[in-house]
Coordinates of C-alpha atoms in Angstrom, one line a residue:
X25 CA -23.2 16.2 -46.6
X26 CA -25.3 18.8 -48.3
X27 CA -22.0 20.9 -48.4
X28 CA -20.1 18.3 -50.2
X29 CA -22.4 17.3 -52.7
X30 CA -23.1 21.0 -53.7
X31 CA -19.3 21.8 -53.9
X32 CA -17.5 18.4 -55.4
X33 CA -20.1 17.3 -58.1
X34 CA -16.8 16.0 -59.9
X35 CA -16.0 13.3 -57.4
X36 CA -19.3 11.7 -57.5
X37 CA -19.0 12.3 -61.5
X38 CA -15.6 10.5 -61.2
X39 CA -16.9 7.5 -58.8
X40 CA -20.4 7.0 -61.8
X41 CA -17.8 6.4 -64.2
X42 CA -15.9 3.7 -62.2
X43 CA -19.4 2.1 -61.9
X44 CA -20.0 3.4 -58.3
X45 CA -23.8 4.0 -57.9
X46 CA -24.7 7.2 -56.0
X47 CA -26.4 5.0 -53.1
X48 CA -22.5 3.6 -52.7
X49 CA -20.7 6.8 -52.7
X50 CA -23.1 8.3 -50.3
X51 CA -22.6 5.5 -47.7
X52 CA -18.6 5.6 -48.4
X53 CA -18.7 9.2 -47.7
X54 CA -21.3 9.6 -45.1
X55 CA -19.0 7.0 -43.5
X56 CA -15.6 9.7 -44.0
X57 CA -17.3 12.8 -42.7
X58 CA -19.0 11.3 -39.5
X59 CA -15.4 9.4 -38.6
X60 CA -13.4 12.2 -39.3
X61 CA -15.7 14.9 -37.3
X62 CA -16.0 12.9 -34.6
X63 CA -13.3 10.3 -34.0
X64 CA -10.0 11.7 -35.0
X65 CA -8.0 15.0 -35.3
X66 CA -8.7 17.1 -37.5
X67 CA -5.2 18.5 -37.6
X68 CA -3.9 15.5 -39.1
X69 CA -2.4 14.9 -42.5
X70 CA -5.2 13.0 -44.7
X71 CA -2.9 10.2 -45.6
X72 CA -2.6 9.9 -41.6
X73 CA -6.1 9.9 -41.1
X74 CA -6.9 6.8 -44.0
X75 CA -4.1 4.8 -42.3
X76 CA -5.9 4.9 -39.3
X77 CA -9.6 4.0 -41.2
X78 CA -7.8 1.3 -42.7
X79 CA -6.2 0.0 -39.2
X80 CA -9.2 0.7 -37.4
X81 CA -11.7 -1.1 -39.8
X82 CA -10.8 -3.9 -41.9
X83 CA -14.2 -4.2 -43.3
X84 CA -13.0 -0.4 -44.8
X85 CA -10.7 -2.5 -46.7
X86 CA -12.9 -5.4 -47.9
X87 CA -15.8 -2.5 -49.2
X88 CA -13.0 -0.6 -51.0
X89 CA -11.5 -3.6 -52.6
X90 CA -15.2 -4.1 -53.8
X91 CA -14.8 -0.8 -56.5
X92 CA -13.5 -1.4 -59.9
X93 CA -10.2 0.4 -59.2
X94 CA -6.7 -1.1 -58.3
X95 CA -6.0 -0.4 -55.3
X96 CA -3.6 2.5 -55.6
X97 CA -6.3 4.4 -57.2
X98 CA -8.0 3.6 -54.5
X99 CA -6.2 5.0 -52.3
X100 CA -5.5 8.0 -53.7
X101 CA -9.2 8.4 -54.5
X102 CA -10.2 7.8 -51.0
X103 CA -6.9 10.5 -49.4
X104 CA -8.1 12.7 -51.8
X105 CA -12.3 13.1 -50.6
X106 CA -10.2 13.0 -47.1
X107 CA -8.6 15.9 -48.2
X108 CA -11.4 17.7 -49.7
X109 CA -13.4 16.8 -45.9
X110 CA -10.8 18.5 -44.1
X111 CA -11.1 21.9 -45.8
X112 CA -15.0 22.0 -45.4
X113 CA -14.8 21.4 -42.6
X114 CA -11.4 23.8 -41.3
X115 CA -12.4 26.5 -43.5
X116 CA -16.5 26.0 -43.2
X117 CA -17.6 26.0 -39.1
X118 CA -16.6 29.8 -38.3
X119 CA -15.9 30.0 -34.8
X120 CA -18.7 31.3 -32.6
X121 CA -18.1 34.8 -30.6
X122 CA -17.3 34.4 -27.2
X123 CA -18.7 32.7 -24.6
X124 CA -21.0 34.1 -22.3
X125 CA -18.7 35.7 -19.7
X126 CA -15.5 35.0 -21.2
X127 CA -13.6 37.8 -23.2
X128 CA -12.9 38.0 -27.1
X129 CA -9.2 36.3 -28.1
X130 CA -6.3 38.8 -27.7
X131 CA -3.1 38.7 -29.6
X132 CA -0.3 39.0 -27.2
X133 CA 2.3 38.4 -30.2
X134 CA 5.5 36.2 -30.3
X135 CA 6.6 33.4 -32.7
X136 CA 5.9 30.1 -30.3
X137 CA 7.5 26.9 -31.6
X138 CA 5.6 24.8 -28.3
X139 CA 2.5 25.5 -26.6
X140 CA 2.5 27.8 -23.9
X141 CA 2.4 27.2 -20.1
X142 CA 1.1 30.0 -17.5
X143 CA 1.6 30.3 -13.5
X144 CA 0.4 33.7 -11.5
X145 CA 1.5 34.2 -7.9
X146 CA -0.6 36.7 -6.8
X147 CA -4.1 38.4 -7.3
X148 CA -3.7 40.0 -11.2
X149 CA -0.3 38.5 -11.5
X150 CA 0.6 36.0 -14.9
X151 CA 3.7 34.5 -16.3
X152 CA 3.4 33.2 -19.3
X153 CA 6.4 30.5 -20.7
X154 CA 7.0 29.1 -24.4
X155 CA 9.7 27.7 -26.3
X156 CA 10.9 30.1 -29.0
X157 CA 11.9 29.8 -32.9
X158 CA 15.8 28.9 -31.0
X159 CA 14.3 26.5 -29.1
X160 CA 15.2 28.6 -25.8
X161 CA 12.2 29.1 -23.4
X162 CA 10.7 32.3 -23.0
X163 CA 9.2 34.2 -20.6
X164 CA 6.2 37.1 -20.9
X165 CA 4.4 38.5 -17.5
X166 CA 1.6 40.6 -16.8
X167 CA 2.2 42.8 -13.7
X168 CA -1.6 44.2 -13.0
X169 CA -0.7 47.0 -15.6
X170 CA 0.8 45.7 -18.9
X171 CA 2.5 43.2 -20.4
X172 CA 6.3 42.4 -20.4
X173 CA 8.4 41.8 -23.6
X174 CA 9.5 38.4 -24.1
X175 CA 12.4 37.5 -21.9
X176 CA 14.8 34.7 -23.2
X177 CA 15.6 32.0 -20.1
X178 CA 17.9 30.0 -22.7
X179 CA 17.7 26.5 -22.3
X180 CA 17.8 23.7 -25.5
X181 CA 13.4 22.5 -25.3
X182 CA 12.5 19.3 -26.4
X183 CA 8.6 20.1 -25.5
X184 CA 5.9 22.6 -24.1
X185 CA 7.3 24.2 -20.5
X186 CA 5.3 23.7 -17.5
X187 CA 5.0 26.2 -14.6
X188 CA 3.5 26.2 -10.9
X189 CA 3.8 29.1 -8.0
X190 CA 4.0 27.8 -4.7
X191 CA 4.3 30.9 -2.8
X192 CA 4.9 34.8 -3.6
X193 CA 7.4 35.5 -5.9
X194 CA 8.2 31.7 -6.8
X195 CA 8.0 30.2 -10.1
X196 CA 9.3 26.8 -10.8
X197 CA 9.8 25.9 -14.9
X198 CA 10.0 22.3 -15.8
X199 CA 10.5 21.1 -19.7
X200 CA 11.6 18.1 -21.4
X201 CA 15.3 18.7 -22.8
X202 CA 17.1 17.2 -25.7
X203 CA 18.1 13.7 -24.4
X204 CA 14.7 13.4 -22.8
X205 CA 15.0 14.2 -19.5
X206 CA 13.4 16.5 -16.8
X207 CA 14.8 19.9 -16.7
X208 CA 14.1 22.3 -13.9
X209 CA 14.1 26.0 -13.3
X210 CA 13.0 28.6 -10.8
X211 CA 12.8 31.9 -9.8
X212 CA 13.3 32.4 -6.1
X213 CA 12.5 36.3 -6.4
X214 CA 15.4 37.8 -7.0
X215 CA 17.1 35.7 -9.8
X216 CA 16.5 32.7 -12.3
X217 CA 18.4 29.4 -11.6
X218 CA 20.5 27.4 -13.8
X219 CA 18.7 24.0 -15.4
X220 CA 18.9 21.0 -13.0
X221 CA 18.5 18.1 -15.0
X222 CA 16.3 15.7 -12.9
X223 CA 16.3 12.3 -15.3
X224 CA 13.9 10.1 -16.4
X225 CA 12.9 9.6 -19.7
X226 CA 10.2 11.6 -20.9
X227 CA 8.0 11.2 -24.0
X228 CA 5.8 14.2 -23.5
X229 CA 6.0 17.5 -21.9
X230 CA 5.9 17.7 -18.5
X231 CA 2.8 19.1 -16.2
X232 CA 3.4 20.4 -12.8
X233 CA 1.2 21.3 -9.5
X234 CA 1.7 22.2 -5.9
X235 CA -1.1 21.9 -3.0
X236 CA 1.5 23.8 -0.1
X237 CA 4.2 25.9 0.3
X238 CA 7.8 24.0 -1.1
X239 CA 6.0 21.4 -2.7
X240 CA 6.2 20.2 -6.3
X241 CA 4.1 17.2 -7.9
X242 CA 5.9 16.9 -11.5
X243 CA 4.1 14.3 -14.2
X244 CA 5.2 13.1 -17.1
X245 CA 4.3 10.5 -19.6
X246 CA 7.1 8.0 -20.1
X247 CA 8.3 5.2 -22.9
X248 CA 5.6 2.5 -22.1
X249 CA 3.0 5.3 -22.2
X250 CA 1.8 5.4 -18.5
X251 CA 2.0 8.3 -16.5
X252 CA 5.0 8.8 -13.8
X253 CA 5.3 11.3 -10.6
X254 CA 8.0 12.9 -9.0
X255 CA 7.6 14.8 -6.3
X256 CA 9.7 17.8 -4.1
X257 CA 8.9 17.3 -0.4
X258 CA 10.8 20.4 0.8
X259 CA 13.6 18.9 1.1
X260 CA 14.6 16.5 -1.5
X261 CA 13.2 15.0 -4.9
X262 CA 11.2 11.5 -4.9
X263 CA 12.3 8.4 -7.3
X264 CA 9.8 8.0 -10.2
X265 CA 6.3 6.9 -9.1
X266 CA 4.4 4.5 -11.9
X267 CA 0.8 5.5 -11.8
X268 CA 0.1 3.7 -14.9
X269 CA -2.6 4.5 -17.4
X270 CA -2.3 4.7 -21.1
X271 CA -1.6 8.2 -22.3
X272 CA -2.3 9.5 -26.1
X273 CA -0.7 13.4 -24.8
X274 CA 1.0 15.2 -22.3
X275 CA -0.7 15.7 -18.7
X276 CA -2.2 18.3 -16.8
X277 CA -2.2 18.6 -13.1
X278 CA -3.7 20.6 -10.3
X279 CA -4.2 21.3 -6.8
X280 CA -7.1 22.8 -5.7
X281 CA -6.4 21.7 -1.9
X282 CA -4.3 20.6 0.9
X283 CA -2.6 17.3 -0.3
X284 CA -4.7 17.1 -3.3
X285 CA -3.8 16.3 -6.6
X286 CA -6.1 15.6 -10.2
X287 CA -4.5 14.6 -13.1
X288 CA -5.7 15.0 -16.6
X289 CA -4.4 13.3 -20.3
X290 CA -6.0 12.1 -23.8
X291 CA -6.7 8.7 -23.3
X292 CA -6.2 6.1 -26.4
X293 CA -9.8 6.9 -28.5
X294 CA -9.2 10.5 -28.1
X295 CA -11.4 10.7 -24.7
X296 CA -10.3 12.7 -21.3
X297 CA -9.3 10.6 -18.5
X298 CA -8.6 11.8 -14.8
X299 CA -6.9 10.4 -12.0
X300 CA -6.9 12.0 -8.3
X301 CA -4.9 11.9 -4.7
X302 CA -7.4 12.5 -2.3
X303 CA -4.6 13.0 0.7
X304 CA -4.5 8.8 1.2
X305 CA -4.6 6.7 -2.0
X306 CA -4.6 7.5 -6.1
X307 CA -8.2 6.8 -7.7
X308 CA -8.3 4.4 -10.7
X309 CA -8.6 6.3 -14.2
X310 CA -12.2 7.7 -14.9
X311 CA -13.2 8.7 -18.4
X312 CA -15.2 11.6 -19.0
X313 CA -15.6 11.6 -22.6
X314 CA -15.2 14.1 -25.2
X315 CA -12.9 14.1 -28.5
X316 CA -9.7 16.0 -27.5
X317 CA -6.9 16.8 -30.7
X318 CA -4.7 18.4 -28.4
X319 CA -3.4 17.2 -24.4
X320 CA -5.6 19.5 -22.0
X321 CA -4.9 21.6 -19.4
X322 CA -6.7 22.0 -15.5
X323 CA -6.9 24.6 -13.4
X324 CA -9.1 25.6 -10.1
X325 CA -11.0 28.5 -8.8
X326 CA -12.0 27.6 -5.2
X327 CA -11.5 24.2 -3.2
X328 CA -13.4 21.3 -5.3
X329 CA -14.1 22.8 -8.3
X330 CA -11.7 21.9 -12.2
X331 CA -11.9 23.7 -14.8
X332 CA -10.6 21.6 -18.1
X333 CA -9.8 22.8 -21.3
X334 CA -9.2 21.2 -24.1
X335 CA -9.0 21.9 -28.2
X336 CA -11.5 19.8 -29.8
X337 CA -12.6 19.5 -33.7
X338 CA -12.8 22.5 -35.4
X339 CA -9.2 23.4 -33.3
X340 CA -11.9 25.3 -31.1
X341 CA -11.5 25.4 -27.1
X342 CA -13.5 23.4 -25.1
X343 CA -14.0 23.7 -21.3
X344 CA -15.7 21.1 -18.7
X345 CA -16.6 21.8 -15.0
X346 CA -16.5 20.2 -12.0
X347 CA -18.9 22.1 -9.8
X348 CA -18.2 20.4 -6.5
X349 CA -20.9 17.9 -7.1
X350 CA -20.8 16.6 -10.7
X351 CA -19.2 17.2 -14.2
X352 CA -21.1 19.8 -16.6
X353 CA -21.8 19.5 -20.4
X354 CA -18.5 20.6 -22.1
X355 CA -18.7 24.0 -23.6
X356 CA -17.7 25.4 -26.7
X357 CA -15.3 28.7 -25.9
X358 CA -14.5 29.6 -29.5
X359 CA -11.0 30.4 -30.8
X360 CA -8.4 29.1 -33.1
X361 CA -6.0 26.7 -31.7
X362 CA -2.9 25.6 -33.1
X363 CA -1.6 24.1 -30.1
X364 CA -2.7 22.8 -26.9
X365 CA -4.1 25.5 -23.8
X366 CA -2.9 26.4 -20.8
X367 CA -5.1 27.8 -17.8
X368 CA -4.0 29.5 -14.7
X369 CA -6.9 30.6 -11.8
X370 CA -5.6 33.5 -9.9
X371 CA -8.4 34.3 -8.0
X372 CA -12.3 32.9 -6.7
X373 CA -13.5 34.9 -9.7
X374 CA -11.2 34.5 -12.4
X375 CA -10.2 32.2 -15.1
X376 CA -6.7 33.1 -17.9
X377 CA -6.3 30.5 -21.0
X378 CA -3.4 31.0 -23.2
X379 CA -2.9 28.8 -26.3
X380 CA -0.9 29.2 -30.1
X381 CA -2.7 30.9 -32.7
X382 CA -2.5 30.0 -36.2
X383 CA 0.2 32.6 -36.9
X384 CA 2.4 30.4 -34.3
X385 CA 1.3 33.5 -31.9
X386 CA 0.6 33.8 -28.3
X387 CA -3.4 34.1 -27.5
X388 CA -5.5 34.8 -24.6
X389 CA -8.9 34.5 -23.2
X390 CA -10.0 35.3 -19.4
X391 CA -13.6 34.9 -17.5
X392 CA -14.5 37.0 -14.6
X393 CA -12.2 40.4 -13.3

């Protein structure tokens, strides 16, 4: 608040000679800041952001009409100190250093157009897929040693990829494609598959987990908003399975056991919410809080432990643990988001998170060796 009225002396200038007593414009924009900090994302166009204010609170609407303006003025008044809220606070909360534990942000370069999605086969093994400025997915690996170039795996992307390893040397790809269905693509270890279109209608990105070898759990969110399952058995591919739920993003999904499945997604007031197979039924949803601008991502260290990451206000990453036993305080991991994470566990030990930067690049953070 300090921040604002050391820095904007001309709107509350502007709203005195409307006849808007200070006491008034404090209260309006004590009202702005706290909302926008803490109930909606920050990433979103101010005009957006009143719509919302207005649809959310129609006593917004009666105070407002209360100001000598009309109400166009108004409104462009009000999108305007939006505006001005955004900057201060995009351009005034430096992110912190890194966590304790975790590294500093590499660049790994590349001009993403989606977020990125990450699998690892082995110990000190990563593959790393986005779509590209073509819309093609691509495909960057680190072998132990160094990083890859960017491969091209073609393809026409109508969302983020998503990417599991079952077993040495396997990768399965899943994406949304142009006329919103499920697209599928693997490497078997010596070659790439064609697409296999596997329908549905999707209206997210896909997430995709597997708790044994030649198994695939596949989660989507589809048109009335809840989320659907498909599943690979070995041997063929399920029908659609409604598990209900009403999704604000794309899922997340991982195994950390033996037919065992957790499922992540932004709930509808920005919260996470978390659904599980425990090997006999699904779990209603749970929420566990938080204010997410972006769809998070899961992944697992050791039998009964999550990891999930999420980019919160600020466009910062944000992780919360399940220890075994209960769910930690989030934690604030730094960075610069510009899309939503991804997070692959590759060992006991070890922890990879890949998002987009800001310059539409690929970035990286890791805990443990």
């Amino acid at each position: 608040m300090q921040t604002f009225r050391s820095q904007n002396r001309d709107i509350y200038a502007e709203l005195e000679q409307a006849g808007i007593n200070r006491g008034v414009a404090d209260n309006l924009l004590l009202f702005l800041i706290n909302y926008i900090m803490n109930q909606t994302d920050t990433n979103r166009p101010p005009r957006q952001i009143y719509s919302q204010i207005r649809n959310q609170f129609p006593l917004f609407n009666l105070m407002a009409r209360q100001f000598p303006m009309g109400q166009n003025e108004i409104d462009r008044f009000i999108v305007r100190i939006i505006e001005i809220i955004l900057n201060i606070i995009r351009s005034g909360q430096p992110s912190p250093g890194p966590a304790p534990g975790w590294s500093n942000w590499e660049d790994l370069g590349g001009v993403l157009s989606t977020a990125p999605a990450v699998s690892s086969w082995a110990a000190n093994r990563l593959d790393v897929f986005a779509g590209g400025t073509d819309n093609a997915m691509y495909h960057k690996w680190w072998d132990g040693r160094r990083w890859s170039d960017w491969e091209s795996l073609g393809g026409i992307l109508a969302s983020s990829p998503a990417a599991v390893s079952w077993g040495p040397e396997r990768i399965d790809t899943f994406v949304r494609g142009t006329d919103n269905s499920l697209y599928h693509k693997w490497w078997d270890g010596s070659r790439w598959s064609d697409w296999e279109s596997l329908g549905g209608i999707l209206t997210s990105a896909p997430a995709a987990s597997s708790w044994t070898s030649n198994r695939l759990d596949v989660f989507v969110r589809g048109t009335d908003n809840s989320l659907y399952h498909k599943w690979w058995d070995g041997r063929r591919w399920s029908d659609w399975e409604n598990l209900g739920g009403n999704l604000t993003s794309s899922p997340a999904a991982v195994s950390w056991g033996p037919n065992r499945i957790d499922v992540f997604a932004r709930g509808t007031n920005n919260e996470l919410i978390h659904r599980w197979w425990d090997g006999n039924r699904w779990s209603g949803w749970e929420s566990l809080g938080g204010v997410l601008t972006s769809g998070p991502a899961v992944s697992s260290k050791r039998p009964n432990q999550l990891d999930v990451f999420v980019r919160g206000n600020g466009n910062r990453l944000y992780k919360r643990t399940w220890n075994g036993s209960r769910w930690e305080d989030w934690q604030d991991l730094g960075g610069n988001l510009d899309s939503e994470p991804a997070a692959v566990s590759w060992g006991p030990n070890r922890t990879d998170v890949f998002a987009r930067g800001q310059n539409r690049n690929l970035i990286h953070t890791w805990q443990g060796q």
